[in-house]
Coordinates of C-alpha atoms and ligand atoms in Angstrom, one line a residue:
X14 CA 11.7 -5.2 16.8
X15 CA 14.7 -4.7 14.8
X16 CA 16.4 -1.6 16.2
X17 CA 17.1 1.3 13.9
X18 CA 21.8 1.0 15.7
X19 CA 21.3 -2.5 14.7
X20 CA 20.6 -1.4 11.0
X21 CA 22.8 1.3 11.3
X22 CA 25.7 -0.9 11.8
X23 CA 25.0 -2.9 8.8
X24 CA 25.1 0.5 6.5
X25 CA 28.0 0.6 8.3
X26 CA 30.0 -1.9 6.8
X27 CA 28.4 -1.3 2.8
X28 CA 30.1 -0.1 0.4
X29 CA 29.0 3.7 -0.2
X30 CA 30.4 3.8 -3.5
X31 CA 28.3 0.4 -4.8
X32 CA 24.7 0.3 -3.2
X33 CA 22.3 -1.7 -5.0
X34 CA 18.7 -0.7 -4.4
X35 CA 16.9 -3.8 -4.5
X36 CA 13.0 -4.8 -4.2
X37 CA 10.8 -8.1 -4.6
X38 CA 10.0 -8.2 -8.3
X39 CA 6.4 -7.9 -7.8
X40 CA 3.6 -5.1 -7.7
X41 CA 5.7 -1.8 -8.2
X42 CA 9.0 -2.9 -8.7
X43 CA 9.6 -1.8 -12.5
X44 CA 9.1 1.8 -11.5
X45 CA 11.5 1.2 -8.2
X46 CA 14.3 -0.5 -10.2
X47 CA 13.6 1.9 -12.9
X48 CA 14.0 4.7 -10.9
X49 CA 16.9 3.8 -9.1
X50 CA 19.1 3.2 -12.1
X51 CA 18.5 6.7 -13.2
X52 CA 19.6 8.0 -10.0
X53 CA 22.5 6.3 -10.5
X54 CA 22.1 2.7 -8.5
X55 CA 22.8 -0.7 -8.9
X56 CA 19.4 -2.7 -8.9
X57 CA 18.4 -6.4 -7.6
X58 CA 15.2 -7.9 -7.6
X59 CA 14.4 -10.5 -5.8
X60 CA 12.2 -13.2 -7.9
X61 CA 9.9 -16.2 -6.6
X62 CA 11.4 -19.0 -9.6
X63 CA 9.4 -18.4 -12.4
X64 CA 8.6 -14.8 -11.9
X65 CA 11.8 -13.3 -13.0
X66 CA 10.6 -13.5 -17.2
X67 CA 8.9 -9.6 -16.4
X68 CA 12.3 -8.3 -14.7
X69 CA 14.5 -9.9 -17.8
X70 CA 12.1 -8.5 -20.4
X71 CA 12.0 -5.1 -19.4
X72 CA 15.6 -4.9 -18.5
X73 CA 15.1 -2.9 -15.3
X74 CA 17.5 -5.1 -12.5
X75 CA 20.7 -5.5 -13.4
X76 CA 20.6 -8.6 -11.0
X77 CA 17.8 -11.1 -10.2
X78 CA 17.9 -13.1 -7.7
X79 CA 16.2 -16.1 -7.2
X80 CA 14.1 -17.5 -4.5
X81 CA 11.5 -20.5 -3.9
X82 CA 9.6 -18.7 -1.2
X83 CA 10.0 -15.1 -0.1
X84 CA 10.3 -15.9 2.9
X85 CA 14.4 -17.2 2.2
X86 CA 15.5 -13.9 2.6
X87 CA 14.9 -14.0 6.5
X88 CA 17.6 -17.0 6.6
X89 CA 21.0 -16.3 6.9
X90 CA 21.6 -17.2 3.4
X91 CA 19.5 -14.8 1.2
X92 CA 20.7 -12.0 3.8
X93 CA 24.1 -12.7 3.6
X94 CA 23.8 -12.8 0.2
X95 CA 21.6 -8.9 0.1
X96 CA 23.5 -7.5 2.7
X97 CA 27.4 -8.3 0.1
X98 CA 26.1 -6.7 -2.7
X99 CA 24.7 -3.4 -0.4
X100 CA 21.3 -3.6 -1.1
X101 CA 19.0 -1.5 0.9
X102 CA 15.2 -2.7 0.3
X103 CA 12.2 -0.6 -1.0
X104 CA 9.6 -2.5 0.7
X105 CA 5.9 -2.4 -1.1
X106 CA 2.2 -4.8 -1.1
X107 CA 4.1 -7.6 -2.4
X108 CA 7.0 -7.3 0.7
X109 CA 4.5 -6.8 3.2
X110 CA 1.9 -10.0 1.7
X111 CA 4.5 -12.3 1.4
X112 CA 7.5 -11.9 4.0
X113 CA 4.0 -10.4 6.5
X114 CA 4.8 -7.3 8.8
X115 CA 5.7 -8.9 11.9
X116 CA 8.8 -10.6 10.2
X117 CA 9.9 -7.3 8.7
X118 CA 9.5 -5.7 11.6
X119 CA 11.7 -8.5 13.3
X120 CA 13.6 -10.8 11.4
X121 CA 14.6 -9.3 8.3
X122 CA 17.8 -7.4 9.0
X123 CA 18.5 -5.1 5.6
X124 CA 18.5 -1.5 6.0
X125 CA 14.6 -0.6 4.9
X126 CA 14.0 2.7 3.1
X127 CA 11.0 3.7 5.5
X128 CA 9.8 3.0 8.9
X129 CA 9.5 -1.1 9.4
X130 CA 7.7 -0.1 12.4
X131 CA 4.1 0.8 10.9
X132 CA 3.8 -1.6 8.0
X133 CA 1.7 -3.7 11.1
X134 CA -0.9 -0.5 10.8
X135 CA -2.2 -1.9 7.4
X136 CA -3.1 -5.4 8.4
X137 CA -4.7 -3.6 12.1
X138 CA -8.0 -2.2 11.0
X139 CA -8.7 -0.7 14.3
X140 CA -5.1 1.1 14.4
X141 CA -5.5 1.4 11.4
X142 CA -8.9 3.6 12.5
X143 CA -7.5 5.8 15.5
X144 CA -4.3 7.1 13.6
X145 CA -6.9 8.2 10.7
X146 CA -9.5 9.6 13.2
X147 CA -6.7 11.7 15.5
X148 CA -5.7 13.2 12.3
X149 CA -9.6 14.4 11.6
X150 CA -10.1 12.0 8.8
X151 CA -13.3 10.5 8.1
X152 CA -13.9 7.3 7.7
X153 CA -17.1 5.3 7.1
X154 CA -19.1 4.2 10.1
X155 CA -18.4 1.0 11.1
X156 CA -21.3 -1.5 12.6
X157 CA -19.7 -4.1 15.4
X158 CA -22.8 -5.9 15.6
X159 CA -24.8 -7.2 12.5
X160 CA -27.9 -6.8 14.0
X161 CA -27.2 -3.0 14.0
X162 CA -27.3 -2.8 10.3
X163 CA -29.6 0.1 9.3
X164 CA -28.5 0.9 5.7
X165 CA -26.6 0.0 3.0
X166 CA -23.3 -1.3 4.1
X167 CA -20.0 -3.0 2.6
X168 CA -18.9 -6.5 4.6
X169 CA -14.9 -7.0 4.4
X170 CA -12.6 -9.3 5.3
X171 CA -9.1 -8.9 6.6
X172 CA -6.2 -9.6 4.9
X173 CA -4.9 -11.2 1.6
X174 CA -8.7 -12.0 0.4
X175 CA -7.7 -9.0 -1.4
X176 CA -11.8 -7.9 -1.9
X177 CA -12.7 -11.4 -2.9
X178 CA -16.0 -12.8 -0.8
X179 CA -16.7 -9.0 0.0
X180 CA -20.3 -8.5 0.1
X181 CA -23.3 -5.7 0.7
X182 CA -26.1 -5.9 3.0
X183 CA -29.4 -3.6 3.4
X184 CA -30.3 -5.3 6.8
X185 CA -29.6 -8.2 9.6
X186 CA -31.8 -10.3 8.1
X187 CA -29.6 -10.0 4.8
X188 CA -26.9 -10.1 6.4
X189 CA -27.6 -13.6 7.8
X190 CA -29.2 -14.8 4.6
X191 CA -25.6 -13.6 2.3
X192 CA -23.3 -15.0 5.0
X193 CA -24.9 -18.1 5.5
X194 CA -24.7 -18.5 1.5
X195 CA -21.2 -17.5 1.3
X196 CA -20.2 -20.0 3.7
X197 CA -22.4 -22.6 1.8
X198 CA -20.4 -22.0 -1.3
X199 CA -17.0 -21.8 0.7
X200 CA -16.5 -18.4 -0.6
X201 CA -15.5 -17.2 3.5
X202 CA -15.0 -19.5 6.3
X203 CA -16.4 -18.9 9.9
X204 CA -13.2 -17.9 10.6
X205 CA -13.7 -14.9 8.5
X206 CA -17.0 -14.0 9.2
X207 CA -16.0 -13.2 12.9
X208 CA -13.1 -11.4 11.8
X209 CA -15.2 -9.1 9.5
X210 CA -16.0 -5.4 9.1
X211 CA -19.3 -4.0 8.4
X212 CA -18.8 -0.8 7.2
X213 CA -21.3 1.9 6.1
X214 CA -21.4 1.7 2.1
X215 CA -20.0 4.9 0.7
X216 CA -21.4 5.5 -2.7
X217 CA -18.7 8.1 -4.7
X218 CA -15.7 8.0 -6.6
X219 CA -12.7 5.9 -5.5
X220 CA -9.5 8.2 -5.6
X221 CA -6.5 7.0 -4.1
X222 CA -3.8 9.6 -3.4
X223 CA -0.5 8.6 -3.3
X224 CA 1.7 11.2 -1.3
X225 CA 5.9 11.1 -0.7
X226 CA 7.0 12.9 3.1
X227 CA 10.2 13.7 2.4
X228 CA 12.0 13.0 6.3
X229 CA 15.2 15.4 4.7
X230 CA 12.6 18.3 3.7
X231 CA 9.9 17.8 6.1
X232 CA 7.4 18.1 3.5
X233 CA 4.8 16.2 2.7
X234 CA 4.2 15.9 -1.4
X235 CA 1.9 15.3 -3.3
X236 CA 2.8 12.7 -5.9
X237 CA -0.2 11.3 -7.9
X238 CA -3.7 10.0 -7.8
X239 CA -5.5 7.0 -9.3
X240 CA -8.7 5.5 -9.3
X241 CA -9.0 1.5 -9.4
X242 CA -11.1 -1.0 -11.7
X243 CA -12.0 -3.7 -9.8
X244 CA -13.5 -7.0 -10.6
X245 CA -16.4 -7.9 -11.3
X246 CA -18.0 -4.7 -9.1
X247 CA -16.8 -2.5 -11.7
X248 CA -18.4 -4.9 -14.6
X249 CA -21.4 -5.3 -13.1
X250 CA -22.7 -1.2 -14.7
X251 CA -22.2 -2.9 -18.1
X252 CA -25.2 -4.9 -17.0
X253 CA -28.6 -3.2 -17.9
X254 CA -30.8 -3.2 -14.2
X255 CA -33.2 -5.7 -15.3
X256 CA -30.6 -8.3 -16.4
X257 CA -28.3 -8.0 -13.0
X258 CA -31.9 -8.2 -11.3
X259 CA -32.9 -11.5 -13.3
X260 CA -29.5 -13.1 -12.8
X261 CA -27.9 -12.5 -9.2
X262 CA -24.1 -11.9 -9.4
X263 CA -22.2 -12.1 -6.5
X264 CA -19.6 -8.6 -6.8
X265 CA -16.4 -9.1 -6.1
X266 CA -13.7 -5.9 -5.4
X267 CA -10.5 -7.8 -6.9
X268 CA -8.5 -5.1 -7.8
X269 CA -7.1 -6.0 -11.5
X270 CA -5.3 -2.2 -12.6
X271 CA -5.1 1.5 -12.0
X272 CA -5.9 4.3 -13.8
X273 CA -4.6 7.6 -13.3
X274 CA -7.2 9.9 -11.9
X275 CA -6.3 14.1 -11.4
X276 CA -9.1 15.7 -8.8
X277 CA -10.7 19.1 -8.6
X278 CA -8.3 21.4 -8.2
X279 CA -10.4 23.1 -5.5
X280 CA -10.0 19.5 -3.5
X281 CA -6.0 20.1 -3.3
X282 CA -6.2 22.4 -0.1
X283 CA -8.2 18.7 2.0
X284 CA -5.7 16.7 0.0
X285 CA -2.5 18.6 1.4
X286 CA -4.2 18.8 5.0
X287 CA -5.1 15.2 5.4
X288 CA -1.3 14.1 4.3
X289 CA 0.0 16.9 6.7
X290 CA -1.7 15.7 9.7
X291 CA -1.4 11.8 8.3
X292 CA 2.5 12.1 8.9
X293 CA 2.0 14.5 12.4
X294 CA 0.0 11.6 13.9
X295 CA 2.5 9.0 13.0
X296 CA 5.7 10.4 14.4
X297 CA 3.2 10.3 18.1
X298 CA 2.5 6.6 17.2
X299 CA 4.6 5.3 15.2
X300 CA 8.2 6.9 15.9
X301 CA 9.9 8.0 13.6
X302 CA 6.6 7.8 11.7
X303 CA 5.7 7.7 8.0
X304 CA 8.4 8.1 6.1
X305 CA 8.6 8.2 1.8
X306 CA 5.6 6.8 0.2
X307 CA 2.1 6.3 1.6
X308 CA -1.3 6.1 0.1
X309 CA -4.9 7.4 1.3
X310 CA -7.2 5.5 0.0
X311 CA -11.1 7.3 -0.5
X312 CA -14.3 7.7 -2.0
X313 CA -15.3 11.1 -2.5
X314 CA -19.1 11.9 -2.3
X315 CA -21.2 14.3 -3.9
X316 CA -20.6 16.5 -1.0
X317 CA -17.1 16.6 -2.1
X318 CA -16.0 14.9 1.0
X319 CA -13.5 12.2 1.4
X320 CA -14.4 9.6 3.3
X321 CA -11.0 7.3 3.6
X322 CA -11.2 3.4 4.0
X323 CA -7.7 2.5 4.2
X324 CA -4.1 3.9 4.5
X325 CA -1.1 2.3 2.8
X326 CA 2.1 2.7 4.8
X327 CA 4.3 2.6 1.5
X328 CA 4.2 3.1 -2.0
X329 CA 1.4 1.8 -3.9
X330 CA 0.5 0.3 -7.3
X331 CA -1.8 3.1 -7.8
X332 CA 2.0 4.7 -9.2
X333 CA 2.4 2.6 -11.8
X334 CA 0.7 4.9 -14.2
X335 CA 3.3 7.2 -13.8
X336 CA 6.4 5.8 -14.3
X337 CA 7.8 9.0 -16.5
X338 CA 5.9 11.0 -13.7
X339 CA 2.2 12.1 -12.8
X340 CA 0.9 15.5 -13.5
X341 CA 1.5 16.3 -10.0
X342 CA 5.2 15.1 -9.9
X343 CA 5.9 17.1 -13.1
X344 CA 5.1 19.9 -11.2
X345 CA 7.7 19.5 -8.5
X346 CA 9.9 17.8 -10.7
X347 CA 9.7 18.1 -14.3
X348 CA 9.3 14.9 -16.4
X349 CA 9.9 12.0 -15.4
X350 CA 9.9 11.2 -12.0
X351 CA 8.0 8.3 -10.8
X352 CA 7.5 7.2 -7.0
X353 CA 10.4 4.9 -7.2
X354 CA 12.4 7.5 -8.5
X355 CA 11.7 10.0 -6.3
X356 CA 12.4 7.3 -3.7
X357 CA 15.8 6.9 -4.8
X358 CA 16.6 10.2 -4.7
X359 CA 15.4 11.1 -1.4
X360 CA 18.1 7.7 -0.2
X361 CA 21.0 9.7 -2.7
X362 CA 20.6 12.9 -1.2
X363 CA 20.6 11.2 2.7
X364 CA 23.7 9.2 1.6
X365 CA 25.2 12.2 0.4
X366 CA 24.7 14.1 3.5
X367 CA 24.9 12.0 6.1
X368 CA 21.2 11.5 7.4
X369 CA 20.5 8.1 6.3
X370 CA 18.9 7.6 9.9
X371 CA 16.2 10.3 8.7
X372 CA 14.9 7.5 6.3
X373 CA 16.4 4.4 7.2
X374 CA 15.5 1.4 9.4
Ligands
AMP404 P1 -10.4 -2.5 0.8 O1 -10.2 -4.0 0.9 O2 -10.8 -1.9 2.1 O3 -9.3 -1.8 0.1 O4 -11.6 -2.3 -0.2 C1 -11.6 -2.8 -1.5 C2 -12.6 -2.1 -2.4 O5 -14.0 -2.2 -1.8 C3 -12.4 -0.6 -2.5 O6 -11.4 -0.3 -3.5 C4 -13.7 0.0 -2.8 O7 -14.1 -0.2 -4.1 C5 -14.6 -0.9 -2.0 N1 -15.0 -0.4 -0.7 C6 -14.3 -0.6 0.5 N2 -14.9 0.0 1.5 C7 -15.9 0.7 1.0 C8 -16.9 1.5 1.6 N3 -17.0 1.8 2.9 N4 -17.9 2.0 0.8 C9 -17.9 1.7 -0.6 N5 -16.9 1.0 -1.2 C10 -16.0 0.4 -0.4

C-alpha cells in the first residue's frame, strides 16, 4: 500500500498556487471538472483516444490528456506527466474499473482526494457485508448453497458484468435448470457461477443515497438520492403478463441512467443514521475510513425498511442529475452545488488550512 508520507511528499513539492484537479473522463467527470473550475481549479481529464469528443464538447477540462489504456498512468510517464501539472485525482467507477483497486491502492502514486485504502471494499462482497452489518444495516439474506433456495432470490455475479447474466430463481431445481442454460448460451462461464451470490430477492423501490463526510467538519451529509433504470428489468413492466409469460425474456440489470429520486421525509432520520454509523465503522476498518463521497445503495420495502445491497466507496453516477445541485444540497448550500463541487471545496478549504492529510492519500 501506498503510504499516506509517501503522498504527502509529493503535495509537497506542487505548486499551491496552480493545482489542477484532474479525473478519468468517464462516468462523473463533467460534474467533477465542472465543479472544480468553479471553485477556482485548473482541470485535466484523462481520456482513453477517442473518448475525449464529450470533454471538448462540453468545455469542462481545460486540459485532456490522452491515453491508449488507463492503465498508462501507473508508468512513470503519465505520472510524471500528472504529478508537473499538480493534479490531485478525484477517483470514481470508471478509476476503480479500469486502473482496478489493488493498483490504486499500490501503484498509482498521485495524491487521491479520499481514502485509496477501501476502494478494495466494493469489489469484496463479503467485506463488503461485515462493515454494513457492524453498522446495523440490513442487507438481504444471502444463500451459500443453491440447494438452500427457499424463495425468490436474485443470482449475481461479481465484478465488471455490471448486472448482465444476472438471474432469479424460485428453487434448486431452477436454479440448476437457469444456470445450466446460461452457460449453454455463454451468457456466464463456470468461472462465474462459483463465484456467485444468491441473494434473497427484495421486491421495493431502488433508492440510492449518495452522502459526502466531510473529514474537516466531521459531518456526514446528505447530498442527493436517485433511483436507477436498468435494462431490460425495468422494460420488462411494459410487457402485459400474458405476453412476458408466452415469450420468456431473460432480465438483465444493465444500468443505462439515473433519475433523481427525493424520499419520504419521515425516512431522513434512518437515512442520517445509517451514513453516521457507515463512516464510524470505517475509521475501525478502514483507517482513516470513508472520506468525501460514498453511496448506499437500497431497496426500500413496503415496510419502509432499507434493505442495502451494495456500498460505493466514492462518488457515484447516481449525481449526475444534480450538477447545479439536488434538493438536498440546495439546502446546505444554495444552488448549485453538485458532488464534484462540493468535493472541490472540501480539497480548497484543507489546502487553505493546512489539513490536506484529513482528506488526502
Ligand atoms: P448490483 O450489481 O448488486 O448493484 O445489483 C444490480 C441491480 O440488481 C440493482 O440495481 C437492483 O435493481 C438489482 N438487485 C440487486 N440485488 C437485489 C436484491 N437483493 N433484490 C432485488 N433486486 C436486487
Amino acid at each position: 500500500m501506498i503510504l499516506q508520507e509517501e503522498i504527502l511528499e509529493v503535495l509537497e513539492d506542487y505548486d499551491r498556487k496552480k493545482i489542477t484537479v484532474a479525473t478519468v473522463g468517464s462516468h462523473s467527470a463533467l460534474q467533477i471538472l465542472k465543479g472544480a473550475r468553479e471553485e477556482g481549479f485548473g482541470t485535466l481529464a484523462i481520456c482513453k483516444l477517442g473518448k475525449e469528443v464529450v470533454y471538448q464538447r462540453f468545455r469542462t477540462a481545460d486540459e485532456i490528456l490522452i491515453v491508449e489504456d488507463y492503465k498508462e498512468m501507473l508508468g512513470e510517464k503519465v505520472l510524471k506527466k500528472l504529478q508537473e501539472k499538480n493534479c490531485i485525482l478525484v477517483p470514481h467507477g470508471s478509476l476503480i474499473a479500469y486502473v482496478g483497486a489493488e493498483n490504486i491502492e499500490n501503484k498509482l502514486k498521485l495524491p487521491i482526494i479520499g481514502n485509496r485504502g477501501i476502494f478494495r471494499y466494493e469489489a469484496d462482497r463479503s467485506a463488503e457485508r461485515r462493515w454494513l452489518e457492524e453498522a446495523k444495516i440490513k442487507m438481504p439474506k444471502e444463500t451459500k448453497n443453491p440447494e438452500e433456495i427457499s424463495s425468490l432470490s436474485i443470482v449475481k455475479f461479481p465484478g465488471a458484468k455490471g448486472g448482465r447474466g444476472y438471474f432469479l430463481v424460485n428453487s434448486y431445481g431452477e436454479f440448476v435448470k437457469k444456470s445450466r442454460e446460461m452457460l449453454r448460451k455463454k451468457r456466464i462461464t463456470e468461472e462465474d457461477l462459483k463465484k456467485a451470490t444468491i441473494q434473497e430477492y427484495v421486491p421495493g423501490v431502488n433508492i440510492y443515497i449518495s452522502y459526502f463526510y466531510s473529514p474537516l467538519k466531521n459531518e456526514v451529509e446528505l447530498f442527493g438520492m436517485d433511483s436507477r433504470y436498468e435494462a431490460n428489468i425495468d422494460g420488462l413492466t411494459r410487457i402485459p403478463a400474458v405476453d412476458q409469460a408466452n415469450s420468456y425474456i431473460e432480465p438483465s440489470y444493465v444500468v443505462v441512467g439515473n433519475a433523481p429520486m427525493v424520499a419520504r421525509e419521515s425516512l431522513l432520520g434512518e437515512v442520517f443514521r445509517m451514513g453516521d454509523s457507515i463512516v464510524n465503522v470505517s475509521k475501525k476498518i478502514a483507517p482513516p475510513g470513508m472520506l468525501g463521497a460514498f453511496c448506499l445503495e437500497t431497496m426500500v420495502t413496503h415496510k419502509l425498511e432499507f434493505i442495502a445491497f451494495e456500498i460505493s466507496t466514492r462518488i457515484v453516477a447516481g449525481t449526475n442529475p444534480f450538477t447545479a445541485g439536488s434538493p438536498y444540497s440546495y439546502l446546505l448550500y444554495g444552488d448549485n452545488m453538485s458532488m464534484g463541487r462540493r468535493i472541490a471545496l472540501e480539497l480548497k478549504n484543507a489546502l487553505k488550512e493546512g489539513k490536506e492529510d484529513l482528506l488526502i492519500t
